[in-house]
Short mmCIF file of C-alpha atoms and ligand atoms in Angstrom, two decimals:
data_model
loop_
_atom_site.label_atom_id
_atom_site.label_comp_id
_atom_site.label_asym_id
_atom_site.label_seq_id
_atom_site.Cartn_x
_atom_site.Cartn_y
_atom_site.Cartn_z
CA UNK A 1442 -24.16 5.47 5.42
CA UNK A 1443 -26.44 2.73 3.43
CA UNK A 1444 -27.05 5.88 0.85
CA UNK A 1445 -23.29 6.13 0.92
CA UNK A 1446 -22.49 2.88 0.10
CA UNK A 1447 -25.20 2.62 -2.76
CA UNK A 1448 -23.67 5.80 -4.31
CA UNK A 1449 -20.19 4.60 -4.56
CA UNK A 1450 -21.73 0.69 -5.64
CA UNK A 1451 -23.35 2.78 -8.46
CA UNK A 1452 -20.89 5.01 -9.16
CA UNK A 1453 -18.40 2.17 -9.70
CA UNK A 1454 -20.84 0.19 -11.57
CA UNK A 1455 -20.97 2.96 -14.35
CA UNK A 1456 -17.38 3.45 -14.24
CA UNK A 1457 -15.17 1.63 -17.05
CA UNK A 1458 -11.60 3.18 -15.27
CA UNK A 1459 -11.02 3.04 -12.02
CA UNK A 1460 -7.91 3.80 -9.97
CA UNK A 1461 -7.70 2.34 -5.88
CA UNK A 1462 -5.32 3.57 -3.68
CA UNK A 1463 -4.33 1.38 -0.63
CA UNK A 1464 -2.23 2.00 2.22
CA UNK A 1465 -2.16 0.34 5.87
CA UNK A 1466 -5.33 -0.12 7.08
CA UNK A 1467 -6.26 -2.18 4.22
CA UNK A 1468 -4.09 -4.95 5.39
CA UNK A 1469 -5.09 -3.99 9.33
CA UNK A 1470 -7.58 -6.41 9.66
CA UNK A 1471 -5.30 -9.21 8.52
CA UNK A 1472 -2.93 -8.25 11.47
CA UNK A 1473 -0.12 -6.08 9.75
CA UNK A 1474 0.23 -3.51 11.80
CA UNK A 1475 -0.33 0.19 10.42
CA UNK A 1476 2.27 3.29 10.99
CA UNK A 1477 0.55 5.91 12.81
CA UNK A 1478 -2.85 3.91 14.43
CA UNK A 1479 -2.36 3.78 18.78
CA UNK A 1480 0.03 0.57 18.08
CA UNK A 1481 1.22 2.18 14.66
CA UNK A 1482 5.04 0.99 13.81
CA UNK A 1483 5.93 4.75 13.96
CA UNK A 1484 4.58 4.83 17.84
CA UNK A 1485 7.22 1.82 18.73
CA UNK A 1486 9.84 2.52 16.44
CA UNK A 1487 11.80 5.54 15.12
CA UNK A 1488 12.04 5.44 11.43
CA UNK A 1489 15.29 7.20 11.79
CA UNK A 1490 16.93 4.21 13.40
CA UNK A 1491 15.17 2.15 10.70
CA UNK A 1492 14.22 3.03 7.79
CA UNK A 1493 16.48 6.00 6.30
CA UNK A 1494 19.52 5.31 4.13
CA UNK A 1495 21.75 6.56 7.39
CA UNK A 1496 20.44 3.99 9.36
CA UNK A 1497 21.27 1.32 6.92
CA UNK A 1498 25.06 2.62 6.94
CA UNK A 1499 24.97 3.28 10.54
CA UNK A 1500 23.47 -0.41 11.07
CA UNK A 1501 22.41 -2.72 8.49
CA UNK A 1502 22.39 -5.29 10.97
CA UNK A 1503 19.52 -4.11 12.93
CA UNK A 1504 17.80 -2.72 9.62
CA UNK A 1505 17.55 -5.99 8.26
CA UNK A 1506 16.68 -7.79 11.61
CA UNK A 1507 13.72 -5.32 11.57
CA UNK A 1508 12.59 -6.24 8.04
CA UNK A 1509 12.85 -9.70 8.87
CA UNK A 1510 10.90 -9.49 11.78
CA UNK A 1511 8.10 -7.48 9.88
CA UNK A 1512 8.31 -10.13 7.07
CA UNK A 1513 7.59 -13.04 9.86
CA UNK A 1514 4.63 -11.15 10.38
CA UNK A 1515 3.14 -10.75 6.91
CA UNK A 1516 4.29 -14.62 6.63
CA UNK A 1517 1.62 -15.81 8.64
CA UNK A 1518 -1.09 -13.17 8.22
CA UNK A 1519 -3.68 -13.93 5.26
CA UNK A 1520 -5.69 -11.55 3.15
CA UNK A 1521 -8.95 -10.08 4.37
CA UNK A 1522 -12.27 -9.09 2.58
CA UNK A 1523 -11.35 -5.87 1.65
CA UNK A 1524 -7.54 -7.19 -0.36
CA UNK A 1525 -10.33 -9.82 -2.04
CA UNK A 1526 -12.64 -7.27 -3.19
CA UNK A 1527 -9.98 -5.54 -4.86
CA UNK A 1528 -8.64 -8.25 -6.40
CA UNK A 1529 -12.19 -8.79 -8.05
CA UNK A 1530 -12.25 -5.57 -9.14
CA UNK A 1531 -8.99 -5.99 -11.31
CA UNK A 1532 -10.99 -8.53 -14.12
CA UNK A 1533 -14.26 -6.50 -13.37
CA UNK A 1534 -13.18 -3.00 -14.85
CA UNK A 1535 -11.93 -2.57 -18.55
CA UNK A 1536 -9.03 -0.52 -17.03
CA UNK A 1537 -8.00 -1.03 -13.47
CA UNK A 1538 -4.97 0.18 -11.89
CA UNK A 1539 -4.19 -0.36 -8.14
CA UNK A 1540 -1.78 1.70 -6.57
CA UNK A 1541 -0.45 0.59 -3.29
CA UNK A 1542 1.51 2.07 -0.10
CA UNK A 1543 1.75 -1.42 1.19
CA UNK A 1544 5.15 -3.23 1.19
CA UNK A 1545 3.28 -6.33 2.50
CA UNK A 1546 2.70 -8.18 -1.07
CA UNK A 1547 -0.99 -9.13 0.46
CA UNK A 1548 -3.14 -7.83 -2.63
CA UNK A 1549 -0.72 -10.36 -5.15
CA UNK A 1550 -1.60 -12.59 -2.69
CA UNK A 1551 -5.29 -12.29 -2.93
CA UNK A 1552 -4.87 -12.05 -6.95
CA UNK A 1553 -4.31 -8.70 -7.92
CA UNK A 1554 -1.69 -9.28 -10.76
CA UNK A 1555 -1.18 -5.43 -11.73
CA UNK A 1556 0.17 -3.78 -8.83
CA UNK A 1557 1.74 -0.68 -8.51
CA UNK A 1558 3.98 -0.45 -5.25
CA UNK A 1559 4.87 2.46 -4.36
CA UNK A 1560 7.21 2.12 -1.40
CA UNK A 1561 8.84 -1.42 -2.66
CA UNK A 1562 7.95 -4.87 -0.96
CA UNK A 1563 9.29 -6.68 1.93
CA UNK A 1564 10.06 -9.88 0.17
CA UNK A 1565 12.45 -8.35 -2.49
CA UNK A 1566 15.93 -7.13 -2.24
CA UNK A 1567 18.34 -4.93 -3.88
CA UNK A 1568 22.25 -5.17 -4.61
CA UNK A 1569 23.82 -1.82 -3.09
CA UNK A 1570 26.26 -2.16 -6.17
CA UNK A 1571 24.18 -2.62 -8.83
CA UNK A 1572 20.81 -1.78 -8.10
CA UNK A 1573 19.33 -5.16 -9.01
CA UNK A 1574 16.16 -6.29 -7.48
CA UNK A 1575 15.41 -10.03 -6.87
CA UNK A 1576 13.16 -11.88 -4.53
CA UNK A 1577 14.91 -12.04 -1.06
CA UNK A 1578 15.61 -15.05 0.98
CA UNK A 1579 17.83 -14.40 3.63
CA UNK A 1580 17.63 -17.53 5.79
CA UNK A 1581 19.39 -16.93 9.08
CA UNK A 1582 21.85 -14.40 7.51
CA UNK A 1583 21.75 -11.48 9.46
CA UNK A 1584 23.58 -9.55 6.61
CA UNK A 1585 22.53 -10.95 3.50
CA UNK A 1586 24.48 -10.40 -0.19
CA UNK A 1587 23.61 -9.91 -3.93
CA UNK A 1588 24.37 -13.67 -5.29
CA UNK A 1589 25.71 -12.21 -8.33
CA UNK A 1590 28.32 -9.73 -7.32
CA UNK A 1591 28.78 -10.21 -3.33
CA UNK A 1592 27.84 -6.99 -2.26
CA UNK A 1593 25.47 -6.36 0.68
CA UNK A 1594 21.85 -6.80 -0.43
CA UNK A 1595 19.47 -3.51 1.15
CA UNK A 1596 15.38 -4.18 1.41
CA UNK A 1597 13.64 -3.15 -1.79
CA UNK A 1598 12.00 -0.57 0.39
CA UNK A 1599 11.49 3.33 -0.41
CA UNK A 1600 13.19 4.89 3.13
CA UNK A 1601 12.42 8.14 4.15
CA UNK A 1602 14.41 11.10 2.40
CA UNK A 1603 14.61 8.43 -0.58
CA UNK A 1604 12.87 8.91 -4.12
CA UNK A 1605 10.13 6.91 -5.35
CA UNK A 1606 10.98 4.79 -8.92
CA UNK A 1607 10.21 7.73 -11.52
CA UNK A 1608 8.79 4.78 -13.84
CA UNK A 1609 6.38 3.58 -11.15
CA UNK A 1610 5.25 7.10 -9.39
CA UNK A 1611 4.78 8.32 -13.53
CA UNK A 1612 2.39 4.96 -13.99
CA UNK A 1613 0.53 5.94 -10.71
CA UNK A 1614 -0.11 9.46 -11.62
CA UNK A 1615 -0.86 8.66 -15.38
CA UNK A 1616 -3.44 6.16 -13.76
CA UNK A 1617 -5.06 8.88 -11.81
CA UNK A 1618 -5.34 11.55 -14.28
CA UNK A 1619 -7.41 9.02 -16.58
CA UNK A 1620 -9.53 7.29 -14.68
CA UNK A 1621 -13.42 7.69 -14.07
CA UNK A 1622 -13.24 7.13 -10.64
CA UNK A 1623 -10.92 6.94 -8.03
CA UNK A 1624 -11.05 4.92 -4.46
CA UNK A 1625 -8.41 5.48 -1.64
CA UNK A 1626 -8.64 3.52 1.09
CA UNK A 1627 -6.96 2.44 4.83
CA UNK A 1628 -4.28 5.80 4.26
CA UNK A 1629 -3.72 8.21 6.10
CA UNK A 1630 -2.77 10.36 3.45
CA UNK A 1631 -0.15 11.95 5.06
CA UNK A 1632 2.87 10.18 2.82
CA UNK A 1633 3.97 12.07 -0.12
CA UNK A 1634 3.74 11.67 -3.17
CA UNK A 1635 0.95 9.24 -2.63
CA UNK A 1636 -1.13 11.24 -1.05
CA UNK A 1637 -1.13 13.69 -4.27
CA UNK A 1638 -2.86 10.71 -6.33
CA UNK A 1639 -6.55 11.61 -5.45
CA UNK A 1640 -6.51 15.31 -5.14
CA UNK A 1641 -4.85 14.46 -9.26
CA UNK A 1642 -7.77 12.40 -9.77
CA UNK A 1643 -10.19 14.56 -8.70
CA UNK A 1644 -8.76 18.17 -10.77
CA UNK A 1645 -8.66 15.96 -13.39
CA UNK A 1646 -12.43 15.12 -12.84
CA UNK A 1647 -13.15 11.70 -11.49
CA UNK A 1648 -15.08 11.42 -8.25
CA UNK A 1649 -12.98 10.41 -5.20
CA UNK A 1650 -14.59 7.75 -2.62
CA UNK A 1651 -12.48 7.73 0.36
CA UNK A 1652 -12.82 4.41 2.90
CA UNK A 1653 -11.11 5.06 6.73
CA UNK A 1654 -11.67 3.80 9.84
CA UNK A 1655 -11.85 8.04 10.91
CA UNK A 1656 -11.69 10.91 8.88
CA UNK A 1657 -8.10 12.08 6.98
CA UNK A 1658 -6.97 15.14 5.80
CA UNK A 1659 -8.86 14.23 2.22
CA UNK A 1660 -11.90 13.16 3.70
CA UNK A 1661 -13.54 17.22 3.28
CA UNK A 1662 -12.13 17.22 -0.32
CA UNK A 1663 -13.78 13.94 -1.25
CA UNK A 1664 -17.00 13.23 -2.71
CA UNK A 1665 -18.17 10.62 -0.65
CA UNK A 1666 -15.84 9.75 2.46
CA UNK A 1667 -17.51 6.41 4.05
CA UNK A 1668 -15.99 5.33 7.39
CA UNK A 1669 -15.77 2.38 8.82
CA UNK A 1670 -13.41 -0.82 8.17
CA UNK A 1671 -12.47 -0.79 4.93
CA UNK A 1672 -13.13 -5.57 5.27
CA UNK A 1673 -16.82 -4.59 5.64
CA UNK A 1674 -17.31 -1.30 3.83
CA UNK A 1675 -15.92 -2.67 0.51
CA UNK A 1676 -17.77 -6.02 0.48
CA UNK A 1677 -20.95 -3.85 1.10
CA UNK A 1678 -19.91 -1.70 -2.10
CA UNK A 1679 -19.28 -5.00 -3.81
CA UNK A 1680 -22.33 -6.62 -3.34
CA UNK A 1681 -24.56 -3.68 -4.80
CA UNK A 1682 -22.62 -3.11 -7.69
CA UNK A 1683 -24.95 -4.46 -10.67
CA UNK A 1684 -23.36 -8.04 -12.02
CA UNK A 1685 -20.62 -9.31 -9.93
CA UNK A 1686 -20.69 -12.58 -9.12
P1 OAD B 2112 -0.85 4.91 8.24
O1 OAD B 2112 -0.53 4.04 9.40
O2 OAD B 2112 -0.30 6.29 8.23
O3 OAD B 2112 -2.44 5.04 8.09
C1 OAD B 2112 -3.28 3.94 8.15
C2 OAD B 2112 -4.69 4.42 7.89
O4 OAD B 2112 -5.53 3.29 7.84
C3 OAD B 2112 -5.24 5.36 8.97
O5 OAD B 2112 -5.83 6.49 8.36
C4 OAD B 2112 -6.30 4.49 9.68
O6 OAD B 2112 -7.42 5.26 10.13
C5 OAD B 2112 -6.72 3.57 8.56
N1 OAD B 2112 -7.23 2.25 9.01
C6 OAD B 2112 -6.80 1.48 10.02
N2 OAD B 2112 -7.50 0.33 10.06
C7 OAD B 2112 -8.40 0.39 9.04
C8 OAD B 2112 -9.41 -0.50 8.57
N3 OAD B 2112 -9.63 -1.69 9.12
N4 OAD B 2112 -10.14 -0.11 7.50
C9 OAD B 2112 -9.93 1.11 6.91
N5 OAD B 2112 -9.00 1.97 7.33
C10 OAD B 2112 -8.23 1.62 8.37
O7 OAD B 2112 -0.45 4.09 6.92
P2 OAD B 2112 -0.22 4.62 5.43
O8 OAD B 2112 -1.15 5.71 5.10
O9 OAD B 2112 -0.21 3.43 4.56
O10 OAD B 2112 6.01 4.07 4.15
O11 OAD B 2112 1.25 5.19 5.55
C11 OAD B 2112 1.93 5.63 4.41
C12 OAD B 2112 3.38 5.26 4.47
O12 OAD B 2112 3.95 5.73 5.70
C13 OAD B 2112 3.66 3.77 4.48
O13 OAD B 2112 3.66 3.19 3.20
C14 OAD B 2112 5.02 3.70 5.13
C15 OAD B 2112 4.88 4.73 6.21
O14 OAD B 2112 6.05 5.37 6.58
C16 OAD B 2112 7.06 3.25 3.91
O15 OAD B 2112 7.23 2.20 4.47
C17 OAD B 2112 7.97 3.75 2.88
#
C-alpha cells in the first residue's frame, strides 16, 4: 500500500489535468450516510417511495419531508480530510475538474468552487412549472412553492428513471476524455452515467486511481485501486506529492 500511495502522489504530481470523481463515501466520514453501505439509505428506504418522479406525484408531502430530513443531516455534519484535500487540489492543478455524485454541497463547503453535480443538491429547488432552480428554504412548509409563479417547488435532485442535465453530464465527460489523470473515489460505481466517467478516462488514456473502503466493479480495470478510507488515503497522497503546502 505505501508503494501505492507514492505512485498515485507521483503520478499526480506530474499531472497538469486531472479529473476526481466523488460519490458517498467521500462524505461518510463526515456522517452523511451512503446508499448501499450495511446502513446505506437504499437498505432503510425504497427509492421508489422516494425518489422517482411517481413518488413525487403520488406524495410530495413525504418526498419533501424526506429531503428535509436528509438536509438536517448535512446541516450539522462538517467536511472531512478527504473533501479538504480535494479542495486543495482545485488551485494546485492548471486544469481541475471535480465531478461529484454527492447532493450534499460538502466539497463547496470545504472550497471547491468548480463543481460539477451530477445528481443536483439538496439545498436547491426547482419550480415544476418552469423549471427554475433557486436555493431552497422551506422553513416549516411541508409543501413548499416557486416564489415567482406559485407552483409547487420539487428538490433539485436527479430521481431515478430521470435524465441527467445534458450541459452538465457533456462537461463531465469532456473533463474525462482530456485529462492526464483521473481519481474516483468513495463510489460504488454502480450509478449510471457516472460510473462511465473513468472507464472514458482511461480509453482515452489517462491512468485511473481508484480510492474505496473495498473493492468495486472498477477496481480490476484500474491502474492502481488503493483501499482504505478515502479521509486518510488522500491526505497520505497529499502529503507526498512534491510542493504542496
Ligand atoms: P454508494 O452508497 O452506492 O457507494 C458508496 C461507496 O463509498 C461504496 O463503494 C463504499 O465502499 C465507499 N465508502 C464508504 N465509506 C468510505 C470511506 N470512508 N472512504 C472511501 N470509500 C468509502 O454511493 P454512490 O456511489 O455515491 O443518487 O451512489 C451513487 C448514486 O446512487 C448516488 O448519487 C445516489 C444513489 O442513488 C442520487 O441520489 C440521484
Amino acid at each position: 500500500m505505501p508503494d501505492r500511495i507514492k505512485r498515485a502522489a507521483d503520478m499526480l504530481s506530474n499531472a497538469r489535468k486531472v479529473t476526481v470523481l466523488t460519490g458517498a463515501g467521500i462524505s461518510a466520514e463526515s456522517n452523511v450516510p451512503t446508499f448501499r453501505g450495511k446502513d446505506g439509505l437504499w437498505k432503510n428506504f425504497r427509492p421508489e417511495d422516494l425518489a422517482t418522479p411517481e413518488a413525487f406525484k403520488r406524495d410530495p408531502k413525504l418526498v419533501w419531508e424526506w429531503y428535509k430530513w436528509r438536509r438536517g443531516i448535512v446541516t450539522k455534519c462538517r467536511t472531512n480530510p478527504a473533501h479538504e484535500v480535494i479542495a486543495k487540489m482545485e488551485s494546485r492543478f492548471s486544469s481541475f475538474t471535480l465531478v461529484t455524485q454527492n447532493v450534499d454541497g460538502l466539497h463547496r463547503r470545504a472550497g471547491n468552487k468548480n463543481v460539477l453535480e451530477l445528481h443536483g443538491n439538496l439545498f436547491k429547488a426547482r419550480c415544476t412549472k418552469e423549471g427554475t432552480i433557486m436555493d431552497l428554504d422551506q422553513g416549516d412548509d411541508p409543501l413548499p412553492k416557486c416564489p415567482d409563479c406559485g407552483a409547487l417547488l420539487r428538490p433539485h435532485i436527479v430521481w431515478f428513471g430521470e435524465s441527467l442535465d445534458p450541459e452538465i453530464l457533456q462537461k463531465a465527460f469532456a473533463a474525462s476524455v482530456s485529462c492526464d489523470i483521473f481519481l474516483v473515489a468513495g463510489t460504488s460505481a454502480i450509478v449510471q452515467p457516472a460510473a462511465t466517467l473513468p472507464l472514458y478516462a482511461r480509453q482515452s488514456g489517462a491512468p485511473v486511481i481508484e480510492v474505496n473502503l473495498e473493492r468495486t466493479a472498477l477496481s480490476s480495470m484500474v491502474n492502481i485501486s488503493l483501499t482504505g478510507k478515502a479521509g486518510e488515503i488522500l491526505p497520505r497522497i497529499w502529503e507526498q506529492m512534491g510542493d504542496c503546502e
